[in-house]
CSV table of C-alpha atoms in Angstrom, one decimal:
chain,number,residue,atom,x,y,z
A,1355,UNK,CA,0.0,0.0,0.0
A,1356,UNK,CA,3.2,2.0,0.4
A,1357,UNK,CA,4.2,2.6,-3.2
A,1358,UNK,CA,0.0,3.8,-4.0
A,1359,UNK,CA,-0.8,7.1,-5.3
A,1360,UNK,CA,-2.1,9.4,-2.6
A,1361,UNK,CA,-0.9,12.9,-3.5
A,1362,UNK,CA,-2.5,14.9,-6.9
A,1363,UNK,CA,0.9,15.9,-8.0
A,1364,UNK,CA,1.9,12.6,-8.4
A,1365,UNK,CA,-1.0,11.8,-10.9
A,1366,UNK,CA,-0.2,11.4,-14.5
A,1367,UNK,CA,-3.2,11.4,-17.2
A,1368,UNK,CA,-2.7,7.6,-17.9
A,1369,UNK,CA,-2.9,6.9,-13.8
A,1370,UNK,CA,-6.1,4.5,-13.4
A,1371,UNK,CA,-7.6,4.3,-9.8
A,1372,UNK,CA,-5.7,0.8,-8.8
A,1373,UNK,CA,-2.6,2.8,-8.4
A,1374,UNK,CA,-4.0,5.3,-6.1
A,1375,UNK,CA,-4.9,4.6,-2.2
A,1376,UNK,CA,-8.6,5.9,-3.3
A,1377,UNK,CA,-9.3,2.5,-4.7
A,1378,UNK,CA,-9.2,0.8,-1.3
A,1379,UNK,CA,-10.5,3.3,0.5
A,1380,UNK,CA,-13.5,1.3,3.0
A,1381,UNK,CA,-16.7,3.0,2.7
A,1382,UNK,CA,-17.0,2.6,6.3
A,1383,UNK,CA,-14.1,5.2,6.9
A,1384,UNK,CA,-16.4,7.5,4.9
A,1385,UNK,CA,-19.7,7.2,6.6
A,1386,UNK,CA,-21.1,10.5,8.0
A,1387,UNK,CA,-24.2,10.5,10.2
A,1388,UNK,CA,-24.5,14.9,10.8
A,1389,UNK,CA,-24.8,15.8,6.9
A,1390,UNK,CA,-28.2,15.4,4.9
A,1391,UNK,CA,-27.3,16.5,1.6
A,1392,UNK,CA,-29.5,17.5,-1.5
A,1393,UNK,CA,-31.4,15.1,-3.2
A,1394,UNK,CA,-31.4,15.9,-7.5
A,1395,UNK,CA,-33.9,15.0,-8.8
A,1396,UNK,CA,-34.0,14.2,-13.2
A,1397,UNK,CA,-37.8,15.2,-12.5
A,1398,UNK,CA,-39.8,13.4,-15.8
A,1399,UNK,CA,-41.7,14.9,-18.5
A,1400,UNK,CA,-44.5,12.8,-19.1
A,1401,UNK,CA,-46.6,12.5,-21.8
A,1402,UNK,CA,-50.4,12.0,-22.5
A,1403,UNK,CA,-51.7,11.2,-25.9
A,1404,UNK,CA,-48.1,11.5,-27.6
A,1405,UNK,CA,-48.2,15.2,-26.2
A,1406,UNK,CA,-46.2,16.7,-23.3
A,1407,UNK,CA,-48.1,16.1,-19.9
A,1408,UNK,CA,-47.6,19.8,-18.4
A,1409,UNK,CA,-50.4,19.1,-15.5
A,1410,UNK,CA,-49.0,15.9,-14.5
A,1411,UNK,CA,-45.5,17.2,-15.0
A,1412,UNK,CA,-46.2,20.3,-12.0
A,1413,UNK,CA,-48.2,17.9,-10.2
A,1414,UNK,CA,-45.6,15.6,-9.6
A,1415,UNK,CA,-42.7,18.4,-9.0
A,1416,UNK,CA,-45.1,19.9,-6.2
A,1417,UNK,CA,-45.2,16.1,-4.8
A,1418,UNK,CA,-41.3,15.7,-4.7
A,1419,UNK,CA,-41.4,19.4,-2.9
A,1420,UNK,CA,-43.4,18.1,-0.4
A,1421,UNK,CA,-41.7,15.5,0.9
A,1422,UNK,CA,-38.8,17.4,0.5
A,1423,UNK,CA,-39.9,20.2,3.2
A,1424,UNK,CA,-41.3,17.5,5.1
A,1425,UNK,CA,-38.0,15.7,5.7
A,1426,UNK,CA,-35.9,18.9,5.7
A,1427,UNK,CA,-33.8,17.4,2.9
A,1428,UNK,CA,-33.2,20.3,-0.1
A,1429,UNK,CA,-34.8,19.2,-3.5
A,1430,UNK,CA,-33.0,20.2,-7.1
A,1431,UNK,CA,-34.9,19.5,-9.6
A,1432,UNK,CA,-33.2,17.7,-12.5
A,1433,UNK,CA,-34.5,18.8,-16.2
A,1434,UNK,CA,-33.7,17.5,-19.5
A,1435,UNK,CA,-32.3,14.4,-18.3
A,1436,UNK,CA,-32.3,11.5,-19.0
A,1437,UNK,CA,-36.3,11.1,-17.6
A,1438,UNK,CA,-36.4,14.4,-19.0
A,1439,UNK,CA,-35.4,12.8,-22.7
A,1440,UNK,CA,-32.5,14.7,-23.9
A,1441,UNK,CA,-31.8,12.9,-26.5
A,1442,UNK,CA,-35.2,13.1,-28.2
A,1443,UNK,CA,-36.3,16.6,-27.3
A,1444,UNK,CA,-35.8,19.7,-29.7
A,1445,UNK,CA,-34.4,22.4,-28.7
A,1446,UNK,CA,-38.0,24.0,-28.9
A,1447,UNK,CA,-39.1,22.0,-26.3
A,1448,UNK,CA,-36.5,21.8,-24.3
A,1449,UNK,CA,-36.4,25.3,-23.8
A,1450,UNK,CA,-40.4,25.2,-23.4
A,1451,UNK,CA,-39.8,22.6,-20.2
A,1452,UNK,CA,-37.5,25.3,-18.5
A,1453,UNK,CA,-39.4,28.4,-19.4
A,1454,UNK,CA,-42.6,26.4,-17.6
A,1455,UNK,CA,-40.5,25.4,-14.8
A,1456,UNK,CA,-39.5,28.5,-13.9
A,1457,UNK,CA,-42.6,30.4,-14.5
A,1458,UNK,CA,-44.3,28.3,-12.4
A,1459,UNK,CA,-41.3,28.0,-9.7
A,1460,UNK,CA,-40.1,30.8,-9.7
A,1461,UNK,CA,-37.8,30.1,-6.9
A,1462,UNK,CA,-37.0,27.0,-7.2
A,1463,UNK,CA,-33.1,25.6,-8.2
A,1464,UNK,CA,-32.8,23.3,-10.8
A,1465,UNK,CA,-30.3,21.2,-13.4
A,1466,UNK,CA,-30.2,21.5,-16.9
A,1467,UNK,CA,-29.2,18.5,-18.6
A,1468,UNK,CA,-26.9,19.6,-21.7
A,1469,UNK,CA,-25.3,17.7,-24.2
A,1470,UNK,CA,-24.0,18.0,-27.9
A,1471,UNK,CA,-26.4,19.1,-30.7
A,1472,UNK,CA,-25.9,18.5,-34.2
A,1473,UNK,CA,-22.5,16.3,-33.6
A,1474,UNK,CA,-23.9,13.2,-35.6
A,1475,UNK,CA,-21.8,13.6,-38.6
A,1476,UNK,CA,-18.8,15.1,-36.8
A,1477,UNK,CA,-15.4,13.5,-37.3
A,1478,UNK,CA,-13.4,15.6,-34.0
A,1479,UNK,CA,-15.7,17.2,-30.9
A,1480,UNK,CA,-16.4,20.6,-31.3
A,1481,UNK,CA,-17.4,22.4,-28.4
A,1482,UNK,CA,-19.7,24.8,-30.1
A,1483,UNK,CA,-22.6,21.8,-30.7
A,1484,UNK,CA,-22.9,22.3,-26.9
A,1485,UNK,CA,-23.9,26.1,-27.0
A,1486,UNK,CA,-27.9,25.7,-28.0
A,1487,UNK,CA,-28.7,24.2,-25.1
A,1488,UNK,CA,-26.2,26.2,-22.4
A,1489,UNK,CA,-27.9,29.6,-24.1
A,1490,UNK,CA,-31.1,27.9,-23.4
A,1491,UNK,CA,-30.8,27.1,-20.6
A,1492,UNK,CA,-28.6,29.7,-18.8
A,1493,UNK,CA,-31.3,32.2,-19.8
A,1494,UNK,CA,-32.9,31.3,-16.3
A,1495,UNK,CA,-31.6,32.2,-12.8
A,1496,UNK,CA,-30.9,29.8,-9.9
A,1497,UNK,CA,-29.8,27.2,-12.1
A,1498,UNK,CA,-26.4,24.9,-12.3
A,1499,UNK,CA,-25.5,23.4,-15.9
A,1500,UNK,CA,-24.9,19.7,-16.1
A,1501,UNK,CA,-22.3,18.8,-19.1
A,1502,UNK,CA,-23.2,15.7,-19.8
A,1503,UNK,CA,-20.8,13.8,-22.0
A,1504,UNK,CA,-21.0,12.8,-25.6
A,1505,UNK,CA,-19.4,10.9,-28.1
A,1506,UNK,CA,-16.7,12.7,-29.4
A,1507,UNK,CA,-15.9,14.2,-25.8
A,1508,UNK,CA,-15.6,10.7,-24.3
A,1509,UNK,CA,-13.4,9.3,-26.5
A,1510,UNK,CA,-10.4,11.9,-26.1
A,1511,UNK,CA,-7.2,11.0,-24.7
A,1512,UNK,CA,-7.1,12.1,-21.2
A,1513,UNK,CA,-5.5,15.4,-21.9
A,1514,UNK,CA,-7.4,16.5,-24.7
A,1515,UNK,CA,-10.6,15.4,-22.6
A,1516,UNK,CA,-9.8,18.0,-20.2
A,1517,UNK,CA,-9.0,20.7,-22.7
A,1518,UNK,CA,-12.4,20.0,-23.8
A,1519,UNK,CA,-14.4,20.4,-20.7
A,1520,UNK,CA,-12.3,23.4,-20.0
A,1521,UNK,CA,-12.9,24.7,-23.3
A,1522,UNK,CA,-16.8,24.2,-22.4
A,1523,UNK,CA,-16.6,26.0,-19.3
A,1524,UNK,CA,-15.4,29.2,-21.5
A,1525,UNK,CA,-18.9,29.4,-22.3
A,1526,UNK,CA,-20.2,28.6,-18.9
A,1527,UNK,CA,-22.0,31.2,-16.7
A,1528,UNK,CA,-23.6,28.8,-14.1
A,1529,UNK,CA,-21.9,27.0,-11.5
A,1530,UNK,CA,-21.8,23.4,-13.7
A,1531,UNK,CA,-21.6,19.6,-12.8
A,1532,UNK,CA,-19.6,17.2,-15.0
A,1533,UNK,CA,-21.3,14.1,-15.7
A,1534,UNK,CA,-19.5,11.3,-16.8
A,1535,UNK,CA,-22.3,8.9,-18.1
A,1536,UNK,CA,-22.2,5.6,-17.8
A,1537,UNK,CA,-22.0,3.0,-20.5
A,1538,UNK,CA,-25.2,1.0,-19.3
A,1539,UNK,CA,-27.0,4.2,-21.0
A,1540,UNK,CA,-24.6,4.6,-23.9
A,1541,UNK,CA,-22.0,1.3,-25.1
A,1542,UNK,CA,-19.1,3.9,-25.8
A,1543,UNK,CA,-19.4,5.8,-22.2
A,1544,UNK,CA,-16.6,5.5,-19.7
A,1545,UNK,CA,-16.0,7.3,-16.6
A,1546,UNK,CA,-13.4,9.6,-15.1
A,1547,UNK,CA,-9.6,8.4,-14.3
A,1548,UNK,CA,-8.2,9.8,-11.4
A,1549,UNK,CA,-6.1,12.5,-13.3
A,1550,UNK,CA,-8.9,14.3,-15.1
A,1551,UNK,CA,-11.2,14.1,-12.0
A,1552,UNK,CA,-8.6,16.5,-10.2
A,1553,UNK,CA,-8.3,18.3,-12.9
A,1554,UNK,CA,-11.7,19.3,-13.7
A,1555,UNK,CA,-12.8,19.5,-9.9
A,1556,UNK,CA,-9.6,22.2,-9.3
A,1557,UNK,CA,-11.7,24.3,-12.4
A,1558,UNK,CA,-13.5,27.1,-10.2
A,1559,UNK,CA,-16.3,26.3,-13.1
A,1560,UNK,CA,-17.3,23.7,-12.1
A,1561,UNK,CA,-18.7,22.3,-8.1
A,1562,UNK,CA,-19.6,19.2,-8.9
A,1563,UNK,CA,-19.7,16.1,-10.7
A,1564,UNK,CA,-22.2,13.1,-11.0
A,1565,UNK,CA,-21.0,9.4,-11.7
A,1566,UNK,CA,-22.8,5.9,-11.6
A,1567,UNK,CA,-21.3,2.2,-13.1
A,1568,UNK,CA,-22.3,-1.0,-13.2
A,1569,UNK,CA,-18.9,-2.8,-12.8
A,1570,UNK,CA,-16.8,-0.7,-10.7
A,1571,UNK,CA,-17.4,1.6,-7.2
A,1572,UNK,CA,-16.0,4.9,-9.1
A,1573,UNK,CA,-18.7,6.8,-6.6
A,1574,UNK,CA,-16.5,5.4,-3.8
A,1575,UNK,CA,-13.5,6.5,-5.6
A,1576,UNK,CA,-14.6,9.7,-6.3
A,1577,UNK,CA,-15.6,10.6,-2.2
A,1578,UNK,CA,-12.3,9.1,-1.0
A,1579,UNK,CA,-10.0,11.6,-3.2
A,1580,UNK,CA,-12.4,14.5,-3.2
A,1581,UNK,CA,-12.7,14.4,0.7
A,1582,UNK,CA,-8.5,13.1,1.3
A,1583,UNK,CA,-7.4,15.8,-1.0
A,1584,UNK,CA,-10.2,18.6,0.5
A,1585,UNK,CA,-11.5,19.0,-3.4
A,1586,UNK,CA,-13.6,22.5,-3.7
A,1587,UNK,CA,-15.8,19.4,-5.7
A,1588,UNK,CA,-18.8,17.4,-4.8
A,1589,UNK,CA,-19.5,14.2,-6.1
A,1590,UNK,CA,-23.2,13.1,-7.1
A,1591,UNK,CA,-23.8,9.8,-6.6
A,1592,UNK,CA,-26.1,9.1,-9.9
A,1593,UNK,CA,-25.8,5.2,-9.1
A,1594,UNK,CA,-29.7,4.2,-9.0
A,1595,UNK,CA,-28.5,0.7,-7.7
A,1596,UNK,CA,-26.2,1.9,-4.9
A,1597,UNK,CA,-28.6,5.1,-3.1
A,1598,UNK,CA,-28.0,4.2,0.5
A,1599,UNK,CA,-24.1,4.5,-0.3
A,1600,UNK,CA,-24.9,8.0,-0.8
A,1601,UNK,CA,-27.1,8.4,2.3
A,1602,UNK,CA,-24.6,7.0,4.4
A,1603,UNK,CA,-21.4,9.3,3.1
A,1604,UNK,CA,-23.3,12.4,3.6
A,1605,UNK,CA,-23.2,12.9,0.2
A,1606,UNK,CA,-25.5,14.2,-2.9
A,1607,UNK,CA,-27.8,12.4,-4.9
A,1608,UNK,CA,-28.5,13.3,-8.4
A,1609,UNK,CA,-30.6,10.9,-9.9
A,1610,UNK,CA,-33.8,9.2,-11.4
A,1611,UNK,CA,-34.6,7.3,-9.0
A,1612,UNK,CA,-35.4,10.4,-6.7
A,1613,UNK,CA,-39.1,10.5,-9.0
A,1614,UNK,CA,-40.0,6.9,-8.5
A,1615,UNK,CA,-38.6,6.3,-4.5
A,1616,UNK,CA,-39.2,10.4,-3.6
A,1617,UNK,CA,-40.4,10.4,0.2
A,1618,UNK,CA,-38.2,6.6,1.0
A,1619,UNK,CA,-35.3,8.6,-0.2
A,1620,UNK,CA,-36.2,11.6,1.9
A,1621,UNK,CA,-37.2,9.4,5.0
A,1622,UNK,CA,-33.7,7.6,5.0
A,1623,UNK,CA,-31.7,10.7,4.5
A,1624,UNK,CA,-33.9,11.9,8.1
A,1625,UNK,CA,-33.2,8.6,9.6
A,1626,UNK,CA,-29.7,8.5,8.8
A,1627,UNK,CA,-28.8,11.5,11.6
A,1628,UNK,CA,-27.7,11.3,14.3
A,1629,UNK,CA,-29.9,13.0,17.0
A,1630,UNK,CA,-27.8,15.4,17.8
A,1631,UNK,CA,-28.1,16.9,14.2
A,1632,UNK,CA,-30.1,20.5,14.1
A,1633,UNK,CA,-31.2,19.4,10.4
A,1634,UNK,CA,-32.8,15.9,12.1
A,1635,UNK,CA,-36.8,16.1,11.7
A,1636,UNK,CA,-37.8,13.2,13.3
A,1637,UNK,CA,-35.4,12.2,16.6
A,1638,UNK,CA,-35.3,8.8,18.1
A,1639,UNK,CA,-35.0,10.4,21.5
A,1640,UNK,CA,-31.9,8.1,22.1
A,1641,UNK,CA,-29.8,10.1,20.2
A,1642,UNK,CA,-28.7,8.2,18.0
A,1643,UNK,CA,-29.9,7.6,14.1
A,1644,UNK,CA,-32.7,5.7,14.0
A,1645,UNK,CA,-31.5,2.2,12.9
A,1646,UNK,CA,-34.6,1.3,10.8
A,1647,UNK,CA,-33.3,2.8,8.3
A,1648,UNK,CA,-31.7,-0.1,7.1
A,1649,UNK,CA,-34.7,-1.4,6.2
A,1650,UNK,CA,-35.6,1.5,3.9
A,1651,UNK,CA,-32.6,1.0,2.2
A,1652,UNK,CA,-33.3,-2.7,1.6
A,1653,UNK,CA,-37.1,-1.8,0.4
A,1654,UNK,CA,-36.1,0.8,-1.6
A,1655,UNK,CA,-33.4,-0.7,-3.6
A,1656,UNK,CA,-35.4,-3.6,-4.3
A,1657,UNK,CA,-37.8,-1.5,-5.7
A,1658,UNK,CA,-35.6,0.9,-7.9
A,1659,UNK,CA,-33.4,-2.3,-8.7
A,1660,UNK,CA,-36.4,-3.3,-10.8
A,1661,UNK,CA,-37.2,-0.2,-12.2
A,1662,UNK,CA,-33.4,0.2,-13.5
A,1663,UNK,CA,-33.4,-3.5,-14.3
A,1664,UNK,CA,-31.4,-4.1,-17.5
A,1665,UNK,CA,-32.9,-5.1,-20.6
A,1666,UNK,CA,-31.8,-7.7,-23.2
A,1667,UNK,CA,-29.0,-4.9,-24.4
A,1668,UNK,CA,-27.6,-4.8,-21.2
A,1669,UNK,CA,-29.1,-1.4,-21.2
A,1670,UNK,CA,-30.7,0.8,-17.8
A,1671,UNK,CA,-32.2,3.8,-20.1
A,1672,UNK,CA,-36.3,2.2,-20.4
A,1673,UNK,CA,-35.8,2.9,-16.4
A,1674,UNK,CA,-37.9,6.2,-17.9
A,1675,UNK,CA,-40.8,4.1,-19.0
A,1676,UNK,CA,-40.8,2.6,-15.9
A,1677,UNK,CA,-40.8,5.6,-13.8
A,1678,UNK,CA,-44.2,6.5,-15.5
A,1679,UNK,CA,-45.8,3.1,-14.4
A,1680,UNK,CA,-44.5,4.3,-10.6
A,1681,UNK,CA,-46.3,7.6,-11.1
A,1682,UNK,CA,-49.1,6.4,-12.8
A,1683,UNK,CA,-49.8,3.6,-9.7
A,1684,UNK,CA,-49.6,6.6,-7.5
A,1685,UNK,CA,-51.9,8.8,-8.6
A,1686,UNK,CA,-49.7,11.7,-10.2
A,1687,UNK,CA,-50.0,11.3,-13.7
A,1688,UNK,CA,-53.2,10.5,-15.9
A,1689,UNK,CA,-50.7,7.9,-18.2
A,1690,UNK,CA,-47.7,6.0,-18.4
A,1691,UNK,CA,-46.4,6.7,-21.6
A,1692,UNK,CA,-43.1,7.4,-23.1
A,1693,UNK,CA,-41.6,10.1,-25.6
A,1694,UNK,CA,-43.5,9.3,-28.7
A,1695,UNK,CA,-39.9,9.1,-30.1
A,1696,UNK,CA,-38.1,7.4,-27.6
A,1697,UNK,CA,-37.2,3.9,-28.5
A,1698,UNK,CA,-36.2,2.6,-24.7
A,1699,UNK,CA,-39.5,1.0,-23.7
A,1700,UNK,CA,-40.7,-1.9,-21.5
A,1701,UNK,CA,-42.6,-4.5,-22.3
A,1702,UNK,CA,-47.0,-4.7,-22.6
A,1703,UNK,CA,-47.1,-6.5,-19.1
A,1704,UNK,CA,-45.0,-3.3,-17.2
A,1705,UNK,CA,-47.9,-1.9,-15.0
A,1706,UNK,CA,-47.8,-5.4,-13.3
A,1707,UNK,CA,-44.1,-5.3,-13.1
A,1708,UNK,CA,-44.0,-2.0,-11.3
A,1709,UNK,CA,-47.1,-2.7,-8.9
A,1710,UNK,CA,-45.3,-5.7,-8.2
A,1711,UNK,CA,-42.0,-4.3,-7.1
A,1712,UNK,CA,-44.0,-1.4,-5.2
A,1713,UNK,CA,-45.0,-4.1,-2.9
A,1714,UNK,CA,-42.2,-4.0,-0.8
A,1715,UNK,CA,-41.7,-0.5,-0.5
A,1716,UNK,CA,-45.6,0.3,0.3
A,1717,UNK,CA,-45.8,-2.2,3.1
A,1718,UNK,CA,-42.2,-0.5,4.5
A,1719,UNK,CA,-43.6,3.1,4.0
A,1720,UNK,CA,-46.7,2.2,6.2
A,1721,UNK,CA,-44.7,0.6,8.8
A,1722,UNK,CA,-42.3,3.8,9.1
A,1723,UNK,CA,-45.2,6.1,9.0
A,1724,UNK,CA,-43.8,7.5,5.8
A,1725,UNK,CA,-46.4,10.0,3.9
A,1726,UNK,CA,-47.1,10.8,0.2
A,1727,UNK,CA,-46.4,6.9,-0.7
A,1728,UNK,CA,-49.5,5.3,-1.3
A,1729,UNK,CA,-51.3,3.4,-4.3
A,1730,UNK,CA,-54.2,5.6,-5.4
């Protein structure tokens, strides 16, 4: 363990995390039980007769407020994500989703989603395709820019990779979050190396970055260096399968999972705290956290585990679909349909599937005395 990486200076763009002491870092050295950190949620657009569902799309923002001020725990709404649809919206209507966001909340902080445009034919990344959508969306107040990564931009050399997001942040205004997506959404997707992580968390652009894989604890990485090497840089956990990691590190959540699982996520962040904790809503007058909470986090993730379940392409992104089942079962939307051009979709028998795996979590919820979680 000697001869492992543990300072930044001795990094080198080719450095993968095996060589550093961040990659055996124990998340039990990690755990904080006095910090309930924000909960991002990529809020969905649904739909209703192959048209955007505006109602349905308020009604369920104004759902995930609530049990956000009921649990104390600050809400961010995520738009243009990937429940948001990125990919298929125009830029017409992805700038109609943020100008009806804001009028209608006004005060409310949100993420903007943004990604190339217009790249399909491109032979080098140009930084340029990712202007339409940062002049969209930096257009509104109170909101933080997530650079979401795209084809041409993930397959740089590390060096040039980091030229490129700092050639993005040139035309950044807002504070931004670097998302490094990962490849059960898109084949060719890989995440940060330990190199450009430091050097894009040192860029006074951007305060943030969100990461999620499969394979590999890179969330886990990420914590241990940021929080060794006192990074001005908080990492996201966007890992739908791995939430009470999160929760237990004291750490941010920025994911889609935060729609389907709103006031269990909420509940465990409240539980996790330690009495002591001014930001505690609910005490267990022992003062101590309340140690039910690892039941939530076994109800929970049995449910979301099936709502991100992979399909036959070893793929995660119908998880949007499915997320409009959840909804639909709960009484915030009028339907459970998809993007009329979105081709990640579950199967005819999904309603069952998702009543099925809300089983669990319903009968939890009632136990704990959690509100706002009930089958209509």
């Amino acid at each position: 363990m000697s001869d492992l990486i543990s300072s930044a200076a001795d990094l080198k763009p080719t450095t993968t995390w095996q060589e550093t002491v961040w990659a055996y870092t124990p998340e039990e050295s990690l755990v904080d039980h006095t910090t309930k950190a924000r909960l991002c949620v990529a809020t969905l657009l649904p739909f209703k007769d192959q048209k955007p569902d505006w109602d349905g799309f308020s009604k369920s923002v104004r759902w995930m407020q609530q049990c956000g001020e009921y649990y104390g725990v600050e809400m961010v709404f995520v738009l243009n994500a990937d429940t948001g649809y990125i990919f298929d919206l125009s830029n017409e209507l992805y700038a109609e989703v943020l100008k009806r966001f804001r009028a209608e909340f006004p005060t409310q902080k949100f993420i903007a989603g943004v990604t190339a445009r217009g790249a399909e034919k491109d032979e080098v990344f140009k930084a340029e395709r990712y202007w339409p959508l940062l002049d969209i969306a930096q257009s509104h107040d109170n909101g933080e820019m997530m650079i979401m990564t795209s084809r041409l931009l993930n397959i740089l050399e590390p060096e040039a990779r980091r030229d490129a997001y700092f050639e993005i942040a040139e035309h950044i205004t807002h504070p931004a979050i670097a998302h490094a997506l990962e490849p059960s959404f898109v084949p060719w997707a890989s995440p940060y190396e330990p190199w450009l992580l430091n050097e894009i968390a040192n860029h006074p652009k951007y305060v943030g970055g969100k990461i999620s894989t499969l394979d590999e604890p890179h969330f886990l990485y990420w914590a241990a260096m940021c929080k060794d090497l006192n990074l001005p840089f908080a990492p996201h956990s966007g890992d739908d399968y791995g939430i009470p990691t999160a929760i237990r590190l004291g750490l941010p959540l920025l994911i889609g999972a935060g729609v389907s699982a709103c006031p269990l996520i909420c509940a465990a962040r409240d539980m996790w705290l330690l009495d002591s904790v001014a930001d505690k809503k609910f005490k267990t007058g022992s003062g101590r956290f309340d140690t039910r909470v690892y039941k939530l986090f076994e109800a929970f993730q049995s449910f979301e585990d099936l709502v991100f379940r992979l399909d036959d392409r070893m793929s995660a992104a119908p998880y949007k679909h499915s997320t409009a089942h959840v909804l639909h079962h709960l009484g915030l939307i009028d339907a459970p349909e998809s993007h009329p051009d979105c081709k990640d979709l579950r199967g005819a028998d999904e309603a069952l599937r998702m009543e099925e795996a809300m089983r669990r979590p319903l009968r939890v919820a009632k136990r704990l005395g959690i509100p706002y979680f009930e089958k209509k």
